[in-house]
Tab-separated table of C-alpha atoms in Angstrom:
chain	number	residue	atom	x	y	z
G	2	UNK	CA	0.000	0.000	0.000
G	3	UNK	CA	1.258	3.492	-0.836
G	4	UNK	CA	2.441	5.687	1.997
G	5	UNK	CA	-0.363	7.940	3.213
G	6	UNK	CA	0.160	11.647	3.744
G	7	UNK	CA	-1.638	13.638	6.436
G	8	UNK	CA	-2.569	17.205	7.333
G	9	UNK	CA	-2.522	18.296	10.981
G	10	UNK	CA	-5.451	20.487	12.024
G	11	UNK	CA	-5.093	23.288	14.543
G	12	UNK	CA	-6.018	20.952	17.420
G	13	UNK	CA	-3.418	18.384	16.315
G	14	UNK	CA	-5.922	15.968	14.736
G	15	UNK	CA	-4.311	14.272	11.724
G	16	UNK	CA	-6.386	14.002	8.553
G	17	UNK	CA	-5.469	11.719	5.633
G	18	UNK	CA	-4.791	14.090	2.742
G	19	UNK	CA	-6.730	12.025	0.212
G	20	UNK	CA	-10.433	11.356	0.749
G	21	UNK	CA	-12.858	9.219	-1.237
G	22	UNK	CA	-15.999	11.264	-1.882
G	23	UNK	CA	-19.395	9.561	-1.972
G	24	UNK	CA	-21.242	12.407	-3.698
G	25	UNK	CA	-21.514	13.191	-7.435
G	26	UNK	CA	-22.235	9.897	-9.236
G	27	UNK	CA	-23.128	8.174	-5.954
G	28	UNK	CA	-25.919	10.584	-4.970
G	29	UNK	CA	-28.867	8.475	-3.738
G	30	UNK	CA	-27.021	5.352	-4.911
G	31	UNK	CA	-25.806	2.285	-3.064
G	32	UNK	CA	-22.229	3.301	-2.262
G	33	UNK	CA	-21.229	0.179	-0.301
G	34	UNK	CA	-19.079	-1.491	-2.956
G	35	UNK	CA	-17.367	1.770	-3.960
G	36	UNK	CA	-16.531	2.705	-0.363
G	37	UNK	CA	-15.294	-0.820	0.323
G	38	UNK	CA	-13.116	-0.741	-2.798
G	39	UNK	CA	-11.609	2.628	-1.818
G	40	UNK	CA	-10.685	1.304	1.615
G	41	UNK	CA	-9.295	-1.926	0.153
G	42	UNK	CA	-7.059	0.097	-2.182
G	43	UNK	CA	-5.632	1.948	0.805
G	44	UNK	CA	-7.614	5.167	1.137
G	45	UNK	CA	-8.319	5.923	4.790
G	46	UNK	CA	-10.574	8.966	4.540
G	47	UNK	CA	-14.241	8.672	3.553
G	48	UNK	CA	-16.264	11.815	2.805
G	49	UNK	CA	-20.059	11.741	2.764
G	50	UNK	CA	-23.021	13.993	3.612
G	51	UNK	CA	-26.625	14.125	4.756
G	52	UNK	CA	-27.730	15.501	1.399
G	53	UNK	CA	-26.032	12.695	-0.561
G	54	UNK	CA	-28.799	10.381	0.675
G	55	UNK	CA	-26.472	7.379	0.853
G	56	UNK	CA	-24.988	7.409	4.357
G	57	UNK	CA	-26.517	4.015	5.181
G	58	UNK	CA	-24.682	2.316	2.327
G	59	UNK	CA	-21.508	4.294	3.067
G	60	UNK	CA	-21.699	2.903	6.589
G	61	UNK	CA	-22.233	-0.576	5.155
G	62	UNK	CA	-19.016	-0.230	3.164
G	63	UNK	CA	-17.028	0.896	6.203
G	64	UNK	CA	-18.511	-1.886	8.346
G	65	UNK	CA	-17.703	-4.519	5.711
G	66	UNK	CA	-14.091	-3.371	5.545
G	67	UNK	CA	-13.675	-3.373	9.319
G	68	UNK	CA	-15.176	-6.863	9.483
G	69	UNK	CA	-12.860	-8.331	6.846
G	70	UNK	CA	-9.653	-6.730	8.145
G	71	UNK	CA	-7.814	-6.039	11.375
G	72	UNK	CA	-7.814	-2.289	10.666
G	73	UNK	CA	-9.237	-0.423	13.686
G	74	UNK	CA	-12.035	2.120	13.327
G	75	UNK	CA	-9.643	4.793	14.605
G	76	UNK	CA	-7.534	4.356	11.446
G	77	UNK	CA	-10.410	5.392	9.175
G	78	UNK	CA	-11.158	9.101	9.065
G	79	UNK	CA	-14.841	9.793	8.384
G	80	UNK	CA	-16.186	13.181	7.323
G	81	UNK	CA	-19.873	13.893	6.939
G	82	UNK	CA	-21.909	17.060	6.586
G	83	UNK	CA	-25.015	18.783	7.889
G	84	UNK	CA	-27.423	20.079	5.261
G	85	UNK	CA	-30.631	20.968	7.054
G	86	UNK	CA	-32.693	20.275	10.169
G	87	UNK	CA	-36.427	19.679	10.293
G	88	UNK	CA	-38.590	21.848	12.505
G	89	UNK	CA	-37.714	21.204	16.137
G	90	UNK	CA	-34.476	19.402	15.319
G	91	UNK	CA	-31.030	20.499	16.452
G	92	UNK	CA	-27.726	19.934	14.685
G	93	UNK	CA	-27.056	17.254	17.302
G	94	UNK	CA	-30.319	15.481	16.399
G	95	UNK	CA	-29.333	15.462	12.730
G	96	UNK	CA	-25.843	14.142	13.433
G	97	UNK	CA	-27.160	11.384	15.694
G	98	UNK	CA	-29.365	10.187	12.823
G	99	UNK	CA	-26.377	10.315	10.473
G	100	UNK	CA	-24.273	8.333	12.950
G	101	UNK	CA	-27.011	5.726	13.176
G	102	UNK	CA	-27.056	5.421	9.373
G	103	UNK	CA	-23.249	5.243	9.269
G	104	UNK	CA	-23.193	2.694	12.111
G	105	UNK	CA	-20.628	4.797	13.957
G	106	UNK	CA	-20.332	6.263	17.440
G	107	UNK	CA	-18.661	9.423	16.186
G	108	UNK	CA	-17.359	11.091	13.042
G	109	UNK	CA	-13.894	12.520	12.828
G	110	UNK	CA	-15.028	15.694	11.080
G	111	UNK	CA	-18.475	17.258	10.844
G	112	UNK	CA	-18.954	20.021	8.276
G	113	UNK	CA	-21.721	22.540	7.749
G	114	UNK	CA	-22.469	21.876	4.096
G	115	UNK	CA	-23.762	25.298	3.049
G	116	UNK	CA	-25.000	28.242	5.142
G	117	UNK	CA	-27.273	30.072	2.722
G	118	UNK	CA	-30.599	29.264	4.388
G	119	UNK	CA	-29.161	30.404	7.725
G	120	UNK	CA	-27.654	33.773	6.758
G	121	UNK	CA	-28.182	36.162	9.669
G	122	UNK	CA	-28.283	33.223	12.102
G	123	UNK	CA	-24.926	31.654	11.294
G	124	UNK	CA	-23.458	32.323	14.720
G	125	UNK	CA	-26.402	30.700	16.515
G	126	UNK	CA	-26.233	27.579	14.365
G	127	UNK	CA	-22.458	27.354	14.768
G	128	UNK	CA	-22.932	27.149	18.548
G	129	UNK	CA	-24.811	23.903	17.897
G	130	UNK	CA	-21.805	22.608	15.964
G	131	UNK	CA	-19.607	23.473	18.917
G	132	UNK	CA	-22.019	21.458	21.087
G	133	UNK	CA	-21.671	18.276	19.002
G	134	UNK	CA	-17.905	18.522	19.408
G	135	UNK	CA	-18.319	18.934	23.170
G	136	UNK	CA	-20.677	15.930	23.211
G	137	UNK	CA	-18.028	13.793	21.505
G	138	UNK	CA	-20.181	13.149	18.449
G	139	UNK	CA	-17.512	14.741	16.234
G	140	UNK	CA	-13.800	15.049	16.913
G	141	UNK	CA	-13.616	18.265	14.916
G	142	UNK	CA	-16.007	20.645	13.168
G	143	UNK	CA	-15.771	22.730	10.030
G	144	UNK	CA	-17.615	24.287	7.122
G	145	UNK	CA	-18.190	23.882	3.391
G	146	UNK	CA	-19.104	26.276	0.585
G	147	UNK	CA	-19.000	29.409	2.758
G	148	UNK	CA	-18.691	32.755	0.995
G	149	UNK	CA	-16.574	35.615	2.281
G	150	UNK	CA	-19.593	37.260	3.898
G	151	UNK	CA	-20.606	33.984	5.535
G	152	UNK	CA	-17.109	33.511	6.894
G	153	UNK	CA	-17.067	37.025	8.293
G	154	UNK	CA	-20.433	36.527	9.988
G	155	UNK	CA	-19.281	33.231	11.490
G	156	UNK	CA	-15.880	34.467	12.654
G	157	UNK	CA	-17.370	37.610	14.176
G	158	UNK	CA	-19.633	35.396	16.287
G	159	UNK	CA	-16.709	33.135	17.224
G	160	UNK	CA	-14.683	36.123	18.396
G	161	UNK	CA	-17.601	37.634	20.293
G	162	UNK	CA	-18.399	34.387	22.108
G	163	UNK	CA	-14.876	33.004	22.468
G	164	UNK	CA	-16.025	30.139	20.284
G	165	UNK	CA	-14.372	27.511	18.119
G	166	UNK	CA	-12.792	28.482	14.801
G	167	UNK	CA	-13.716	26.022	12.016
G	168	UNK	CA	-10.885	23.547	11.552
G	169	UNK	CA	-11.591	22.848	7.873
G	170	UNK	CA	-13.289	24.622	4.982
G	171	UNK	CA	-14.230	22.344	2.076
G	172	UNK	CA	-15.020	23.991	-1.241
G	173	UNK	CA	-14.750	23.507	-4.980
G	174	UNK	CA	-11.113	24.300	-5.663
G	175	UNK	CA	-9.071	23.917	-8.841
G	176	UNK	CA	-7.012	26.234	-11.087
G	177	UNK	CA	-10.092	27.755	-12.713
G	178	UNK	CA	-11.367	28.936	-9.311
G	179	UNK	CA	-8.048	29.924	-7.713
G	180	UNK	CA	-8.412	33.626	-8.510
G	181	UNK	CA	-12.033	33.588	-7.371
G	182	UNK	CA	-11.152	31.928	-4.057
G	183	UNK	CA	-8.155	34.093	-3.139
G	184	UNK	CA	-10.087	36.220	-0.608
G	185	UNK	CA	-11.241	33.041	1.118
G	186	UNK	CA	-7.707	31.660	1.193
G	187	UNK	CA	-6.575	34.864	2.876
G	188	UNK	CA	-9.112	34.284	5.652
G	189	UNK	CA	-7.961	30.679	5.968
G	190	UNK	CA	-4.413	31.845	6.497
G	191	UNK	CA	-5.436	34.460	9.045
G	192	UNK	CA	-7.432	31.991	11.156
G	193	UNK	CA	-5.469	28.788	10.488
G	194	UNK	CA	-8.342	27.076	8.675
G	195	UNK	CA	-7.386	24.012	6.641
G	196	UNK	CA	-8.474	23.963	2.988
G	197	UNK	CA	-10.203	20.838	1.681
G	198	UNK	CA	-10.740	20.749	-2.080
G	199	UNK	CA	-13.386	18.917	-4.073
G	200	UNK	CA	-13.519	19.052	-7.858
G	201	UNK	CA	-9.752	19.293	-8.133
G	202	UNK	CA	-9.702	17.175	-11.303
G	203	UNK	CA	-12.194	19.381	-13.181
G	204	UNK	CA	-9.586	20.642	-15.703
G	205	UNK	CA	-9.337	16.994	-16.797
G	206	UNK	CA	-12.883	15.744	-16.337
G	207	UNK	CA	-15.104	18.728	-17.156
G	208	UNK	CA	-12.996	21.312	-19.009
G	209	UNK	CA	-10.616	19.281	-21.114
G	210	UNK	CA	-9.988	22.034	-23.665
G	211	UNK	CA	-9.209	24.825	-21.221
G	212	UNK	CA	-6.009	26.869	-20.894
G	213	UNK	CA	-4.691	24.626	-18.095
G	214	UNK	CA	-4.705	21.520	-20.312
G	215	UNK	CA	-1.539	22.170	-22.300
G	216	UNK	CA	0.345	23.297	-19.204
G	217	UNK	CA	-0.341	20.167	-17.152
G	218	UNK	CA	0.279	17.909	-20.156
G	219	UNK	CA	3.728	19.438	-20.623
G	220	UNK	CA	4.530	19.084	-16.918
G	221	UNK	CA	3.368	15.460	-16.874
G	222	UNK	CA	5.503	14.621	-19.905
G	223	UNK	CA	8.582	16.283	-18.412
G	224	UNK	CA	8.168	14.637	-14.986
G	225	UNK	CA	7.676	11.238	-16.614
G	226	UNK	CA	10.973	11.638	-18.450
G	227	UNK	CA	12.775	12.907	-15.354
G	228	UNK	CA	11.514	10.224	-12.962
G	229	UNK	CA	11.183	7.332	-15.401
G	230	UNK	CA	7.724	6.831	-13.918
G	231	UNK	CA	4.305	7.208	-15.462
G	232	UNK	CA	3.223	10.692	-14.389
G	233	UNK	CA	-0.176	11.717	-15.749
G	234	UNK	CA	-2.218	14.915	-15.621
G	235	UNK	CA	-4.212	13.584	-12.648
G	236	UNK	CA	-0.935	13.423	-10.746
G	237	UNK	CA	0.016	16.948	-11.784
G	238	UNK	CA	-3.253	18.390	-10.494
G	239	UNK	CA	-2.905	16.428	-7.261
G	240	UNK	CA	0.610	17.835	-6.844
G	241	UNK	CA	-0.758	21.334	-7.539
G	242	UNK	CA	-3.342	20.830	-4.792
G	243	UNK	CA	-0.583	19.540	-2.543
G	244	UNK	CA	1.370	22.734	-3.241
G	245	UNK	CA	-1.740	24.613	-2.130
G	246	UNK	CA	-1.719	22.566	1.103
G	247	UNK	CA	-5.164	21.106	0.422
G	248	UNK	CA	-6.895	17.977	1.621
G	249	UNK	CA	-8.164	16.404	-1.608
G	250	UNK	CA	-11.660	14.942	-1.913
G	251	UNK	CA	-12.000	12.960	-5.111
G	252	UNK	CA	-13.687	9.847	-6.426
G	253	UNK	CA	-13.568	7.158	-9.075
G	254	UNK	CA	-15.290	3.850	-9.664
G	255	UNK	CA	-12.039	2.468	-11.088
G	256	UNK	CA	-9.714	0.668	-8.692
G	257	UNK	CA	-6.669	1.470	-10.815
G	258	UNK	CA	-7.376	5.194	-10.762
G	259	UNK	CA	-7.821	5.232	-6.993
G	260	UNK	CA	-4.488	3.435	-6.630
G	261	UNK	CA	-2.944	5.987	-8.975
G	262	UNK	CA	-4.191	8.840	-6.774
G	263	UNK	CA	-2.365	7.281	-3.836
G	264	UNK	CA	0.906	7.356	-5.773
G	265	UNK	CA	0.942	11.159	-5.995
G	266	UNK	CA	2.643	11.893	-2.639
G	267	UNK	CA	5.613	9.757	-3.711
G	268	UNK	CA	6.170	11.788	-6.887
G	269	UNK	CA	8.412	14.874	-6.957
G	270	UNK	CA	6.836	18.145	-5.869
G	271	UNK	CA	6.069	20.696	-8.547
G	272	UNK	CA	8.627	23.467	-8.689
G	273	UNK	CA	7.624	27.101	-8.219
G	274	UNK	CA	7.599	27.701	-11.973
G	275	UNK	CA	5.203	24.806	-12.557
G	276	UNK	CA	2.821	25.976	-9.835
G	277	UNK	CA	2.931	29.535	-11.176
G	278	UNK	CA	2.293	28.360	-14.753
G	279	UNK	CA	-0.822	26.460	-13.654
G	280	UNK	CA	-1.982	29.459	-11.605
G	281	UNK	CA	-1.613	31.807	-14.563
G	282	UNK	CA	-3.374	29.451	-16.983
G	283	UNK	CA	-6.186	28.922	-14.499
G	284	UNK	CA	-6.688	32.664	-14.104
G	285	UNK	CA	-7.572	32.921	-17.800
G	286	UNK	CA	-10.907	31.182	-17.264
G	287	UNK	CA	-13.605	31.230	-14.589
G	288	UNK	CA	-15.295	27.848	-14.514
G	289	UNK	CA	-17.410	26.311	-11.751
G	290	UNK	CA	-19.151	22.939	-11.863
G	291	UNK	CA	-20.683	22.488	-8.434
G	292	UNK	CA	-22.843	25.332	-7.158
G	293	UNK	CA	-24.358	24.912	-3.737
G	294	UNK	CA	-27.945	26.158	-4.054
G	295	UNK	CA	-26.906	29.431	-5.772
G	296	UNK	CA	-23.535	30.807	-4.869
G	297	UNK	CA	-24.244	34.097	-6.620
G	298	UNK	CA	-27.182	35.034	-4.379
G	299	UNK	CA	-26.932	38.393	-2.660
G	300	UNK	CA	-26.493	38.519	1.097
G	301	UNK	CA	-29.102	41.283	1.163
G	302	UNK	CA	-32.519	41.308	-0.492
G	303	UNK	CA	-32.980	41.803	-4.208
G	304	UNK	CA	-35.790	39.470	-5.392
G	305	UNK	CA	-35.478	40.553	-9.019
G	306	UNK	CA	-31.784	39.743	-9.244
G	307	UNK	CA	-32.204	36.529	-7.221
G	308	UNK	CA	-34.912	35.388	-9.619
G	309	UNK	CA	-32.726	36.276	-12.586
G	310	UNK	CA	-29.826	34.255	-11.182
G	311	UNK	CA	-32.103	31.310	-10.415
G	312	UNK	CA	-33.290	31.151	-14.003
G	313	UNK	CA	-29.715	31.220	-15.275
G	314	UNK	CA	-28.614	28.595	-12.790
G	315	UNK	CA	-31.404	26.246	-13.805
G	316	UNK	CA	-30.465	26.461	-17.481
G	317	UNK	CA	-26.842	25.580	-18.138
G	318	UNK	CA	-23.515	25.537	-16.320
G	319	UNK	CA	-21.964	28.222	-18.531
G	320	UNK	CA	-24.793	30.611	-17.705
G	321	UNK	CA	-24.374	29.745	-14.042
G	322	UNK	CA	-20.747	30.836	-14.225
G	323	UNK	CA	-21.755	34.037	-16.045
G	324	UNK	CA	-24.243	34.765	-13.283
G	325	UNK	CA	-21.566	34.290	-10.652
G	326	UNK	CA	-19.208	36.647	-12.465
G	327	UNK	CA	-21.925	39.290	-12.775
G	328	UNK	CA	-22.450	39.085	-9.021
G	329	UNK	CA	-18.758	39.711	-8.556
G	330	UNK	CA	-18.798	42.735	-10.852
G	331	UNK	CA	-21.717	44.229	-8.939
G	332	UNK	CA	-19.869	43.690	-5.623
G	333	UNK	CA	-22.901	41.939	-4.193
G	334	UNK	CA	-20.793	40.398	-1.452
G	335	UNK	CA	-18.136	41.812	0.837
G	336	UNK	CA	-15.535	41.276	-1.891
G	337	UNK	CA	-15.926	41.229	-5.691
G	338	UNK	CA	-14.362	37.772	-5.574
G	339	UNK	CA	-16.387	36.312	-2.734
G	340	UNK	CA	-19.054	33.660	-3.012
C-alpha cells in the first residue's frame, strides 16, 4: 500500500490528505461497494453527507471493511456534513441520525455543508456545531461552501463568544477557481483554517480544452521523463493541490485510478515555476461545476436579481458561471471575488 500523507489540524488531529468522496455519481445510490473498494485500495478517509442520501450504504461499506480486516475504526477518518434540520431538530439530532445510518459512534469531522438558508443566524447555528464537538459526536467541526460574507459573519460570532474556529473549509477548488477563491484563502491563512478541495480534477474531467490543459500535459511529460515513472495529468493536479496545502476529496469507480491517486505523494513536488504556470493558466478562465444552491445570491434582499440568477442557474452551467461573475462585478458580497 502506498504511503499515506496527512494534514494536521489546529487541534493536532491528523487528517489523511486524500479522501474518497461519496457524492456526485453516488448521490442516492448504493455506495457500499465503492466505499469498500476505496478502503481496500488503501484510502483511509471517507467523505459523505446528509444531502447525498447514501450514508446508510456508506456505513455498510465501512462496516464490511472493518469486518474483513484487522484495521481499527480509529484508522479510518470519516467526514460527513449537515445540510438541514427539520422543525424542532437540532444539529445534534441530525448528526445522531447520520451516525445511526453510518453505524458509527462518532465522526472525525463534521462540516456545515452550506450556510445560505441560515444567513443572519450563522453564529447561533455554529454554537450547535460546537455542542456536538463537546458531546463527543464529532472530533472536529468545520464548514463547506461558505462565501466571504458567511465567513465574516461566522468568525465575528466566534470572536464575540470566544467560540471555536472552524478547523476545515471544504469547497470547490481547482485552477479555474483559484483567482475567485483568493479572498477566502486569505481568511484561511489568518485563522489557520485548513483547505479541503473537491472538484480538483475538473480541468481533466469537465474542461478538457481549457487553458490549463496544455500546461499540465507538458509538466506530466517532463516529470515522466525525469523520474522514469508514469506521471499523468491527474498526478500533476494532485501535486498542484498539494502545493496549495489542500486535503483532496475525489472519487472514481475504477480501482486502478484510486491506486494511482495514492501514488501522488511519492512523486516529486512541482517546482515554483510549474505551480505559477498552472496558476496563470487557471486565471484565464472562470469555470465552476458544483454550485451549492446558488452561490451568486446576494447577502441582502434583491428578489429581481435573485430570480434572474435562479433562471440562469437552472439552465446551463456556462450561464451559471456568467451569473456568478456578474455578481462579482456588482460587488454583491463583501468582496468582488467572494461567493
